[in-house]
CSV table of C-alpha atoms in Angstrom, one decimal:
chain,number,residue,atom,x,y,z
A,220,ALA,CA,8.6,-28.1,-29.3
A,221,VAL,CA,5.8,-25.6,-29.6
A,222,LEU,CA,2.7,-26.2,-27.4
A,223,THR,CA,-0.3,-24.7,-28.7
A,224,ASP,CA,-4.2,-25.1,-30.1
A,225,PRO,CA,-5.6,-26.6,-33.2
A,226,ALA,CA,-5.8,-23.0,-34.9
A,227,GLY,CA,-1.9,-22.4,-34.2
A,228,ARG,CA,-0.9,-26.0,-35.3
A,229,ASP,CA,-0.1,-24.7,-38.9
A,230,THR,CA,1.7,-21.6,-37.9
A,231,ALA,CA,3.9,-23.6,-35.7
A,232,ALA,CA,4.7,-26.4,-37.6
A,233,ALA,CA,5.8,-23.9,-40.3
A,234,ALA,CA,8.8,-23.2,-38.0
A,235,GLY,CA,9.9,-26.6,-38.3
A,236,LEU,CA,9.1,-27.6,-34.8
A,237,PRO,CA,7.6,-30.3,-33.1
A,238,VAL,CA,4.1,-29.2,-32.6
A,239,LEU,CA,1.5,-30.5,-29.6
A,240,ALA,CA,-1.8,-29.3,-30.4
A,241,VAL,CA,-4.3,-29.5,-27.5
A,242,PRO,CA,-7.8,-27.7,-27.2
A,243,ASP,CA,-6.5,-25.7,-24.3
A,244,PRO,CA,-2.9,-25.2,-23.9
A,245,ARG,CA,-3.1,-23.4,-20.6
A,246,ALA,CA,-4.9,-26.3,-19.1
A,247,VAL,CA,-1.7,-28.7,-19.8
A,248,LEU,CA,0.9,-26.1,-19.6
A,249,GLY,CA,1.5,-26.2,-15.6
A,250,LYS,CA,1.7,-30.1,-15.8
A,251,THR,CA,4.1,-30.1,-18.6
A,252,ALA,CA,6.3,-27.2,-17.4
A,253,SER,CA,6.6,-29.4,-14.3
A,254,ALA,CA,7.5,-32.6,-16.0
A,255,ILE,CA,10.2,-30.6,-17.8
A,256,TYR,CA,11.7,-29.2,-15.1
A,257,GLY,CA,11.5,-32.8,-13.0
A,258,ASP,CA,8.3,-32.0,-10.8
A,259,PRO,CA,10.2,-29.4,-8.7
A,260,SER,CA,7.1,-28.9,-6.3
A,261,ALA,CA,7.2,-32.7,-5.2
A,262,LYS,CA,10.8,-32.1,-3.6
A,263,LEU,CA,9.5,-29.0,-1.6
A,264,THR,CA,7.1,-28.1,1.1
A,265,VAL,CA,4.8,-25.8,-0.8
A,266,ILE,CA,2.5,-23.5,1.1
A,267,GLY,CA,-0.1,-21.3,-1.2
A,268,LEU,CA,-2.0,-18.4,-0.2
A,269,THR,CA,-5.0,-16.8,-1.7
A,270,GLY,CA,-7.8,-14.5,-0.7
A,271,THR,CA,-8.6,-10.7,-1.7
A,272,ALA,CA,-6.5,-8.8,0.9
A,273,GLY,CA,-3.8,-10.2,3.4
A,274,LYS,CA,-1.9,-12.6,1.1
A,275,THR,CA,1.5,-11.0,1.3
A,276,SER,CA,1.5,-10.1,5.1
A,277,THR,CA,0.6,-13.8,5.7
A,278,ALA,CA,3.1,-15.2,3.4
A,279,TYR,CA,5.9,-13.0,5.0
A,280,LEU,CA,4.7,-14.3,8.4
A,281,ALA,CA,4.5,-17.9,7.3
A,282,ASP,CA,8.2,-17.7,5.8
A,283,ALA,CA,9.6,-16.0,9.2
A,284,GLY,CA,7.9,-19.1,10.9
A,285,LEU,CA,9.8,-21.6,8.3
A,286,ARG,CA,13.1,-19.8,8.9
A,287,ALA,CA,12.6,-20.2,12.7
A,288,ALA,CA,12.5,-23.7,12.2
A,289,GLY,CA,15.6,-23.7,10.3
A,290,LEU,CA,14.2,-24.3,6.9
A,291,THR,CA,15.9,-22.5,3.7
A,292,THR,CA,12.8,-20.7,2.3
A,293,GLY,CA,11.4,-19.2,-0.9
A,294,LEU,CA,9.0,-16.6,-1.1
A,295,ILE,CA,6.8,-15.9,-4.4
A,296,GLY,CA,4.5,-13.0,-4.4
A,297,THR,CA,3.5,-9.5,-4.9
A,298,VAL,CA,6.7,-7.9,-3.4
A,299,GLU,CA,9.5,-10.0,-4.5
A,300,THR,CA,10.7,-13.5,-5.4
A,301,ARG,CA,13.2,-15.0,-3.2
A,302,LEU,CA,14.8,-18.3,-3.3
A,303,GLY,CA,17.4,-18.4,-0.6
A,304,ASP,CA,19.6,-15.6,-0.3
A,305,LEU,CA,18.7,-14.7,-4.0
A,306,SER,CA,16.0,-11.9,-4.2
A,307,VAL,CA,14.3,-10.1,-7.3
A,308,LYS,CA,11.6,-7.6,-7.5
A,309,SER,CA,8.3,-9.9,-8.7
A,310,ALA,CA,6.8,-8.8,-12.2
A,311,ARG,CA,3.3,-10.0,-11.0
A,312,THR,CA,1.9,-11.9,-7.8
A,313,THR,CA,2.2,-15.5,-9.3
A,314,PRO,CA,4.5,-16.1,-12.2
A,315,GLU,CA,3.3,-18.0,-15.2
A,316,ALA,CA,3.5,-21.7,-15.4
A,317,THR,CA,6.7,-22.1,-17.1
A,318,ASP,CA,8.3,-19.5,-15.1
A,319,LEU,CA,6.9,-20.6,-12.0
A,320,HIS,CA,8.3,-24.3,-12.3
A,321,ALA,CA,11.6,-23.0,-13.5
A,322,MET,CA,11.6,-21.0,-10.2
A,323,LEU,CA,10.9,-24.2,-8.1
A,324,ALA,CA,13.4,-25.9,-9.9
A,325,VAL,CA,16.1,-23.6,-9.0
A,326,ALA,CA,14.8,-23.4,-5.5
A,327,VAL,CA,15.4,-27.3,-5.2
A,328,GLU,CA,18.9,-26.3,-6.8
A,329,ARG,CA,19.9,-23.7,-4.2
A,330,GLY,CA,18.8,-26.1,-1.2
A,331,VAL,CA,15.5,-24.5,-0.4
A,332,THR,CA,13.2,-26.9,1.2
A,333,ALA,CA,10.0,-24.9,1.6
A,334,VAL,CA,8.6,-22.1,-0.5
A,335,VAL,CA,5.3,-19.9,0.2
A,336,MET,CA,3.5,-18.6,-2.6
A,337,GLU,CA,0.8,-15.9,-3.2
A,338,VAL,CA,-1.7,-17.3,-5.6
A,339,SER,CA,-3.6,-14.9,-7.1
A,340,SER,CA,-7.1,-15.3,-8.9
A,341,HIS,CA,-5.8,-14.4,-12.3
A,342,ALA,CA,-3.4,-17.4,-11.5
A,343,LEU,CA,-6.0,-20.0,-10.9
A,344,ALA,CA,-8.0,-18.9,-13.8
A,345,LEU,CA,-5.3,-18.9,-16.2
A,346,GLY,CA,-3.8,-22.1,-15.1
A,347,ARG,CA,-0.3,-20.9,-13.7
A,348,VAL,CA,-0.1,-22.9,-10.7
A,349,GLY,CA,-1.0,-26.3,-12.8
A,350,GLY,CA,1.1,-29.1,-12.0
A,351,VAL,CA,2.1,-27.4,-8.5
A,352,ARG,CA,1.9,-30.0,-5.6
A,353,PHE,CA,0.7,-27.8,-2.6
A,354,THR,CA,1.2,-29.1,0.9
A,355,VAL,CA,-0.9,-26.8,2.2
A,356,GLY,CA,-3.4,-23.9,0.8
A,357,GLY,CA,-4.8,-21.2,3.0
A,358,TYR,CA,-7.5,-18.7,2.1
A,359,THR,CA,-7.5,-15.2,4.0
A,360,ASN,CA,-10.9,-13.8,3.1
A,361,PHE,CA,-13.1,-12.8,0.1
A,362,GLY,CA,-14.2,-9.3,-1.0
A,363,GLN,CA,-14.5,-7.4,-4.0
A,364,ASP,CA,-11.9,-7.1,-6.2
A,365,HIS,CA,-10.6,-7.6,-10.2
A,366,LEU,CA,-14.0,-7.2,-11.7
A,367,ASP,CA,-12.1,-5.8,-14.6
A,368,PHE,CA,-10.9,-9.4,-15.0
A,369,HIS,CA,-13.6,-11.7,-13.8
A,370,ALA,CA,-17.0,-11.3,-15.4
A,371,SER,CA,-18.9,-11.1,-12.2
A,372,ALA,CA,-18.1,-11.7,-8.1
A,373,GLU,CA,-19.2,-15.2,-8.7
A,374,ASP,CA,-16.5,-15.7,-11.4
A,375,TYR,CA,-14.0,-14.2,-9.0
A,376,PHE,CA,-15.0,-16.4,-6.3
A,377,ALA,CA,-14.9,-19.9,-8.5
A,378,ALA,CA,-11.2,-18.9,-9.5
A,379,LYS,CA,-10.0,-18.5,-6.2
A,380,ALA,CA,-11.8,-21.7,-5.2
A,381,LYS,CA,-9.7,-23.5,-7.5
A,382,LEU,CA,-7.0,-23.7,-4.9
A,383,PHE,CA,-9.2,-25.9,-2.7
A,384,ASP,CA,-10.2,-28.5,-5.7
A,385,GLY,CA,-8.1,-31.4,-4.1
A,386,ARG,CA,-4.7,-29.9,-5.2
A,387,CYS,CA,-3.7,-29.3,-1.5
A,388,ARG,CA,-3.0,-32.1,1.0
A,389,PHE,CA,-4.4,-29.6,3.6
A,390,GLU,CA,-6.7,-26.7,3.4
A,391,VAL,CA,-7.0,-24.0,5.7
A,392,LEU,CA,-10.1,-21.5,5.7
A,393,ASN,CA,-11.0,-18.4,7.8
A,394,ALA,CA,-13.8,-19.4,9.9
A,395,ASP,CA,-15.0,-15.7,10.5
A,396,ASP,CA,-15.8,-15.1,6.5
A,397,PRO,CA,-18.9,-16.9,5.9
A,398,ALA,CA,-18.2,-16.6,2.2
A,399,LEU,CA,-15.8,-19.6,2.5
A,400,LEU,CA,-18.6,-21.7,4.0
A,401,PRO,CA,-19.4,-23.5,0.8
A,402,LEU,CA,-15.5,-24.4,0.6
A,403,THR,CA,-15.6,-26.1,4.2
A,404,LYS,CA,-15.0,-29.9,4.1
A,405,PRO,CA,-15.0,-32.2,7.0
A,406,ASP,CA,-11.2,-32.1,7.2
A,407,THR,CA,-10.7,-28.4,6.6
A,408,ILE,CA,-8.7,-26.5,9.3
A,409,GLY,CA,-10.4,-23.6,10.4
A,410,TYR,CA,-9.1,-20.3,12.1
A,411,SER,CA,-10.9,-17.6,13.9
A,412,ALA,CA,-9.4,-14.3,14.9
A,413,SER,CA,-12.8,-13.4,16.7
A,414,GLY,CA,-12.3,-16.3,18.9
A,415,ASP,CA,-15.0,-18.9,17.6
A,416,THR,CA,-14.3,-22.2,19.6
A,417,ALA,CA,-15.2,-24.3,16.9
A,418,ALA,CA,-12.5,-23.3,14.6
A,419,THR,CA,-9.5,-25.6,14.9
A,420,TRP,CA,-7.2,-22.3,15.7
A,421,TYR,CA,-8.6,-19.3,17.4
A,422,ALA,CA,-7.5,-16.3,19.0
A,423,THR,CA,-8.1,-15.0,22.9
A,424,GLY,CA,-6.8,-12.3,25.1
A,425,ILE,CA,-5.7,-10.0,22.2
A,426,THR,CA,-3.8,-6.8,23.3
A,427,GLY,CA,-1.5,-4.4,21.8
A,428,ASP,CA,-0.7,-1.1,20.5
A,429,ALA,CA,0.8,0.6,17.5
A,430,THR,CA,3.7,-1.7,17.7
A,431,GLY,CA,2.0,-5.0,17.4
A,432,GLN,CA,-0.4,-7.2,19.2
A,433,ARG,CA,0.0,-10.2,21.4
A,434,PHE,CA,-2.6,-13.1,21.9
A,435,THR,CA,-3.2,-16.7,22.5
A,436,ALA,CA,-3.5,-19.5,19.9
A,437,HIS,CA,-5.7,-22.1,20.7
A,438,GLY,CA,-4.9,-25.3,18.5
A,439,PRO,CA,-5.3,-29.0,18.4
A,440,GLY,CA,-2.2,-29.4,20.8
A,441,GLY,CA,-3.2,-26.7,23.4
A,442,ALA,CA,-2.6,-22.9,24.1
A,443,VAL,CA,0.4,-21.2,22.3
A,444,PRO,CA,1.4,-17.6,23.1
A,445,ALA,CA,1.7,-15.7,19.9
A,446,GLY,CA,2.2,-12.2,18.5
A,447,VAL,CA,2.4,-10.2,15.3
A,448,ALA,CA,4.4,-7.0,14.9
A,449,LEU,CA,1.4,-5.1,13.1
A,450,PRO,CA,-1.5,-3.5,14.5
A,451,GLY,CA,-5.2,-4.4,13.4
A,452,ARG,CA,-7.2,-7.1,14.3
A,453,HIS,CA,-7.2,-8.5,10.5
A,454,ASN,CA,-3.2,-8.9,11.3
A,455,VAL,CA,-4.5,-11.3,14.2
A,456,ALA,CA,-5.9,-13.2,11.6
A,457,ASN,CA,-3.1,-13.1,9.1
A,458,ALA,CA,-0.8,-14.3,12.0
A,459,LEU,CA,-3.3,-17.1,13.1
A,460,LEU,CA,-3.6,-18.4,9.3
A,461,ALA,CA,0.1,-18.5,9.1
A,462,LEU,CA,0.4,-20.4,12.4
A,463,ALA,CA,-2.3,-22.9,11.0
A,464,VAL,CA,-0.6,-23.6,7.6
A,465,LEU,CA,2.6,-24.0,9.5
A,466,VAL,CA,1.7,-26.5,12.0
A,467,ALA,CA,-0.1,-28.2,9.2
A,468,ALA,CA,3.2,-28.3,7.2
A,469,GLY,CA,4.7,-29.9,10.1
A,470,ILE,CA,6.4,-27.2,12.2
A,471,ALA,CA,6.0,-27.4,16.0
A,472,PRO,CA,3.2,-24.6,17.1
A,473,ARG,CA,5.8,-22.9,19.6
A,474,VAL,CA,8.6,-22.7,16.9
A,475,ALA,CA,6.0,-21.2,14.5
A,476,ALA,CA,4.5,-18.9,16.8
A,477,ARG,CA,8.0,-17.5,17.7
A,478,GLY,CA,9.1,-17.0,14.2
A,479,ILE,CA,5.8,-15.3,13.5
A,480,ALA,CA,6.1,-12.7,16.2
A,481,ALA,CA,9.8,-11.9,15.5
A,482,CYS,CA,9.1,-10.9,11.8
A,483,PRO,CA,9.8,-7.1,12.0
A,484,GLY,CA,6.8,-6.2,9.6
A,485,VAL,CA,5.7,-6.7,5.9
A,486,PRO,CA,7.0,-4.1,3.1
A,487,GLY,CA,4.4,-1.4,2.4
A,488,ARG,CA,1.7,-3.2,4.6
A,489,LEU,CA,1.0,-0.7,7.7
A,490,GLU,CA,4.8,0.3,7.0
A,491,ARG,CA,5.3,3.1,9.7
A,492,VAL,CA,7.6,6.0,8.0
A,493,HIS,CA,9.6,7.0,11.2
A,494,SER,CA,10.0,10.9,12.0
A,495,PRO,CA,10.7,12.5,15.0
A,496,GLY,CA,8.0,14.7,15.0
A,497,ASP,CA,4.4,14.6,16.5
A,498,VAL,CA,2.6,13.2,13.5
A,499,THR,CA,2.7,9.5,12.9
A,500,GLY,CA,3.1,8.4,9.1
A,501,VAL,CA,1.9,5.0,7.8
A,502,VAL,CA,1.9,3.5,4.4
A,503,ASP,CA,-0.2,0.7,3.3
A,504,TYR,CA,-0.9,-1.3,0.1
A,505,ALA,CA,-4.9,-1.1,0.5
A,506,HIS,CA,-6.2,-1.0,-2.7
A,507,LYS,CA,-9.6,-2.5,-2.3
A,508,PRO,CA,-12.6,-1.5,-0.3
A,509,ASP,CA,-12.3,-4.3,2.5
A,510,ALA,CA,-8.6,-3.6,2.8
A,511,VAL,CA,-9.2,-0.1,3.2
A,512,VAL,CA,-11.6,-0.7,6.1
A,513,ALA,CA,-9.0,-2.8,7.8
A,514,ALA,CA,-6.3,-0.3,7.5
A,515,LEU,CA,-8.3,2.6,8.8
A,516,THR,CA,-9.9,0.3,11.8
A,517,ALA,CA,-6.4,-0.4,12.6
A,518,LEU,CA,-5.1,2.8,12.6
A,519,ARG,CA,-8.4,4.6,14.2
A,520,GLU,CA,-6.9,2.7,17.3
A,521,VAL,CA,-3.4,4.0,16.9
A,522,ALA,CA,-4.8,7.8,16.5
A,523,SER,CA,-7.3,7.4,19.4
A,524,ALA,CA,-4.3,6.0,21.8
A,525,ARG,CA,-2.4,9.4,21.0
A,526,GLY,CA,-5.6,11.6,21.3
A,527,GLY,CA,-5.2,12.3,17.5
A,528,ALA,CA,-7.5,12.6,14.5
A,529,LEU,CA,-6.8,10.1,11.0
A,530,VAL,CA,-5.7,11.5,8.0
A,531,CYS,CA,-6.1,9.5,5.0
A,532,VAL,CA,-5.1,9.8,1.4
A,533,ILE,CA,-6.5,7.5,-0.9
A,534,GLY,CA,-7.2,7.2,-4.6
A,535,ALA,CA,-8.0,4.3,-7.0
A,536,GLY,CA,-6.2,2.7,-10.0
A,537,GLY,CA,-7.1,3.3,-13.6
A,538,ASP,CA,-7.9,0.5,-16.1
A,539,ARG,CA,-9.1,-1.5,-13.1
A,540,ASP,CA,-12.6,-2.4,-11.7
A,541,ARG,CA,-14.5,0.6,-11.7
A,542,GLY,CA,-17.3,-0.6,-9.3
A,543,LYS,CA,-14.8,-0.3,-6.4
A,544,ARG,CA,-13.7,3.1,-6.6
A,545,PRO,CA,-17.0,4.7,-4.8
A,546,LEU,CA,-16.7,1.9,-2.4
A,547,MET,CA,-13.1,2.7,-1.5
A,548,GLY,CA,-14.2,6.4,-1.2
A,549,ALA,CA,-17.0,5.5,1.0
A,550,ALA,CA,-14.7,3.2,3.3
A,551,ALA,CA,-12.3,6.1,3.6
A,552,ALA,CA,-14.8,8.5,4.5
A,553,ARG,CA,-16.3,6.3,7.2
A,554,GLY,CA,-12.9,5.4,8.5
A,555,ALA,CA,-11.1,8.7,8.5
A,556,ASP,CA,-11.5,12.3,9.9
A,557,ILE,CA,-10.0,14.0,6.9
A,558,VAL,CA,-9.7,12.3,3.2
A,559,VAL,CA,-7.5,13.8,0.7
A,560,ILE,CA,-8.5,11.9,-2.5
A,561,THR,CA,-5.9,11.8,-5.4
A,562,ASP,CA,-4.0,9.7,-8.1
A,563,ASP,CA,-3.1,6.2,-7.5
A,564,ASN,CA,-1.9,4.6,-10.8
A,565,PRO,CA,-4.0,6.4,-13.3
A,566,ARG,CA,-2.5,4.1,-16.2
A,567,THR,CA,-4.2,5.4,-19.4
A,568,GLU,CA,-7.7,6.7,-17.9
A,569,ASP,CA,-8.1,10.7,-17.1
A,570,PRO,CA,-7.0,10.9,-13.5
A,571,ALA,CA,-9.9,13.5,-12.9
A,572,ALA,CA,-12.5,11.1,-13.7
A,573,VAL,CA,-11.2,8.4,-11.3
A,574,ARG,CA,-10.8,10.7,-8.7
A,575,ALA,CA,-14.5,11.9,-9.3
A,576,ALA,CA,-15.4,8.2,-8.9
A,577,VAL,CA,-13.8,7.9,-5.6
A,578,ARG,CA,-15.0,11.4,-4.3
A,579,ARG,CA,-18.6,10.7,-5.1
A,580,GLY,CA,-18.5,7.5,-3.1
A,581,ALA,CA,-16.8,9.6,0.0
A,582,GLU,CA,-19.2,12.4,-0.1
A,583,GLN,CA,-22.2,10.1,-0.1
A,584,ALA,CA,-20.7,8.3,3.1
A,585,GLY,CA,-19.1,10.8,5.4
A,586,ALA,CA,-21.3,13.4,5.9
A,587,SER,CA,-19.0,14.8,8.9
A,588,THR,CA,-15.7,13.8,7.4
A,589,LYS,CA,-13.7,16.6,5.9
A,590,ILE,CA,-13.3,15.7,2.1
A,591,ILE,CA,-10.7,17.3,-0.4
A,592,GLU,CA,-9.4,16.7,-3.8
A,593,VAL,CA,-5.6,17.3,-4.8
A,594,ALA,CA,-4.5,16.3,-8.2
A,595,GLY,CA,-0.9,14.6,-8.3
A,596,ARG,CA,0.0,12.3,-5.3
A,597,ARG,CA,3.1,14.2,-4.1
A,598,ALA,CA,0.9,17.3,-3.6
A,599,ALA,CA,-1.8,15.4,-2.0
A,600,ILE,CA,0.6,13.8,0.7
A,601,ASP,CA,1.9,17.1,1.3
A,602,GLU,CA,-1.6,18.6,1.9
A,603,ALA,CA,-2.4,15.6,4.3
A,604,VAL,CA,0.6,16.3,6.2
A,605,ARG,CA,0.1,19.9,6.3
A,606,LEU,CA,-3.6,19.4,7.7
A,607,ALA,CA,-2.5,16.9,10.3
A,608,GLY,CA,-2.3,18.3,14.1
A,609,PRO,CA,0.1,16.9,17.1
A,610,GLY,CA,-1.0,13.3,17.8
A,611,ASP,CA,-2.6,12.5,14.3
A,612,VAL,CA,-1.9,9.7,12.1
A,613,VAL,CA,-1.5,10.2,8.3
A,614,ALA,CA,-2.3,7.0,6.5
A,615,VAL,CA,-1.4,6.9,2.7
A,616,LEU,CA,-3.2,4.1,1.1
A,617,GLY,CA,-3.2,2.1,-2.0
A,618,LYS,CA,0.5,1.7,-3.5
A,619,GLY,CA,2.3,0.4,-0.4
A,620,HIS,CA,5.6,-1.0,-1.5
A,621,GLU,CA,5.4,0.1,-5.3
A,622,ARG,CA,8.4,2.2,-6.4
A,623,GLY,CA,6.6,3.6,-9.4
A,624,GLN,CA,3.4,5.2,-10.6
A,625,GLU,CA,1.9,4.2,-13.8
A,626,VAL,CA,1.0,7.2,-16.0
A,627,ASN,CA,0.2,6.8,-19.7
A,628,GLY,CA,2.3,3.7,-20.3
A,629,SER,CA,5.2,4.9,-18.4
A,630,VAL,CA,6.3,4.0,-14.8
A,631,LEU,CA,7.4,7.2,-13.3
A,632,PRO,CA,9.5,7.0,-9.8
A,633,PHE,CA,7.5,7.6,-6.8
A,634,ASP,CA,7.6,5.9,-3.5
A,635,ASP,CA,5.0,6.7,-0.9
A,636,ARG,CA,7.2,6.2,1.8
A,637,ILE,CA,9.9,8.3,0.3
A,638,GLU,CA,7.4,11.0,-0.3
A,639,LEU,CA,5.6,10.9,3.2
A,640,ALA,CA,9.1,11.1,4.8
A,641,ALA,CA,9.6,14.1,3.1
A,642,ALA,CA,6.7,15.6,4.0
A,643,LEU,CA,6.9,14.9,7.5
A,644,ALA,CA,10.4,16.1,7.4
A,645,GLY,CA,9.4,19.4,6.0
A,646,ARG,CA,6.4,19.8,8.6
A,647,LEU,CA,9.2,19.2,11.2
A,648,GLY,CA,11.7,21.9,9.4
A,649,GLY,CA,8.7,24.3,9.2
A,650,ALA,CA,8.0,24.0,12.7
A,651,ALA,CA,11.4,24.7,14.0
């Protein structure tokens, strides 16, 4: 059978197949797919996570908490799609509705009992999660991104808000983000990394270093020792959100907290590139202004503790939101001592034009910051490591876990972690 709109009815009928014509096929595709696959989400605990930044980190932390409770889990998101012990690289953050319900059906067949899913604004706008019965929905934060797809920031916000239109049994929102206030309801579960005691969950006593943080999580059942193996206050917020959604889903607070604290890290999210030398290398997926601020704030603490400076390699994606490019440059210039501007994924745009937009924002914001431009990402990483001194931190931002660079319709092999490790090894060899 073919699901189409009235304009496609005759074309579909000419193929000799049964035709169902509706005004908006995407609006019913999810529910249709769910019915075809036997309503698989109803047989699972499904945790959906949306927000501008932090979805992937929170998803991995929540998955770790579920596994600590003895559940067989699934994970659907930016980095991978994992159903039990079967894992494949993800093509997009949230699959199309037909693929998504097929995956959930496979999850049920493989004995999975709980799935953590990243829910993108594209997915919500395009109806990809239609028909999914969410046990819990969580919202990390709201900032600028994807204005190449959404008509405005208001449209972007409205798309994300669709996750909280009654499709989740429980809703968990960041109480520290005033942008989310309009979504708050009497039964909303709030969380606060800043220690706002009015929130359902809040953190106090935050301590930590480059290897992670410890804090006390206060919730409806009392205080729970908690931690996360990542630096940065934003990762306390991510851990707190993971804890809140897990408890809402029925996991005991202490079990959930132990699982979150034991999670070794998240691919490409403040991921340390190990080197025996005197420079610390870190790779992060930060590719939007707020994420750049959060990553550099966390790494500034690491650099300061080592008595070193912070060197940042940054670019911006081509064929994407042009308005955020100078904002990302400005965020880098305010957060780092040295900024090396280079290419991210140029796609079909002129890389020099993209770099120029990032540089313009950096130069307008960072009067005391050293700003240089290096064409070619590998050369930029090498230059950043060359400029770094003992105790410094080199942060390569933008691509994180990605293993390719999109250039003129081709995906060229490129992994920031491998390139940074090679540059650090070369530095060590040169010093020997």
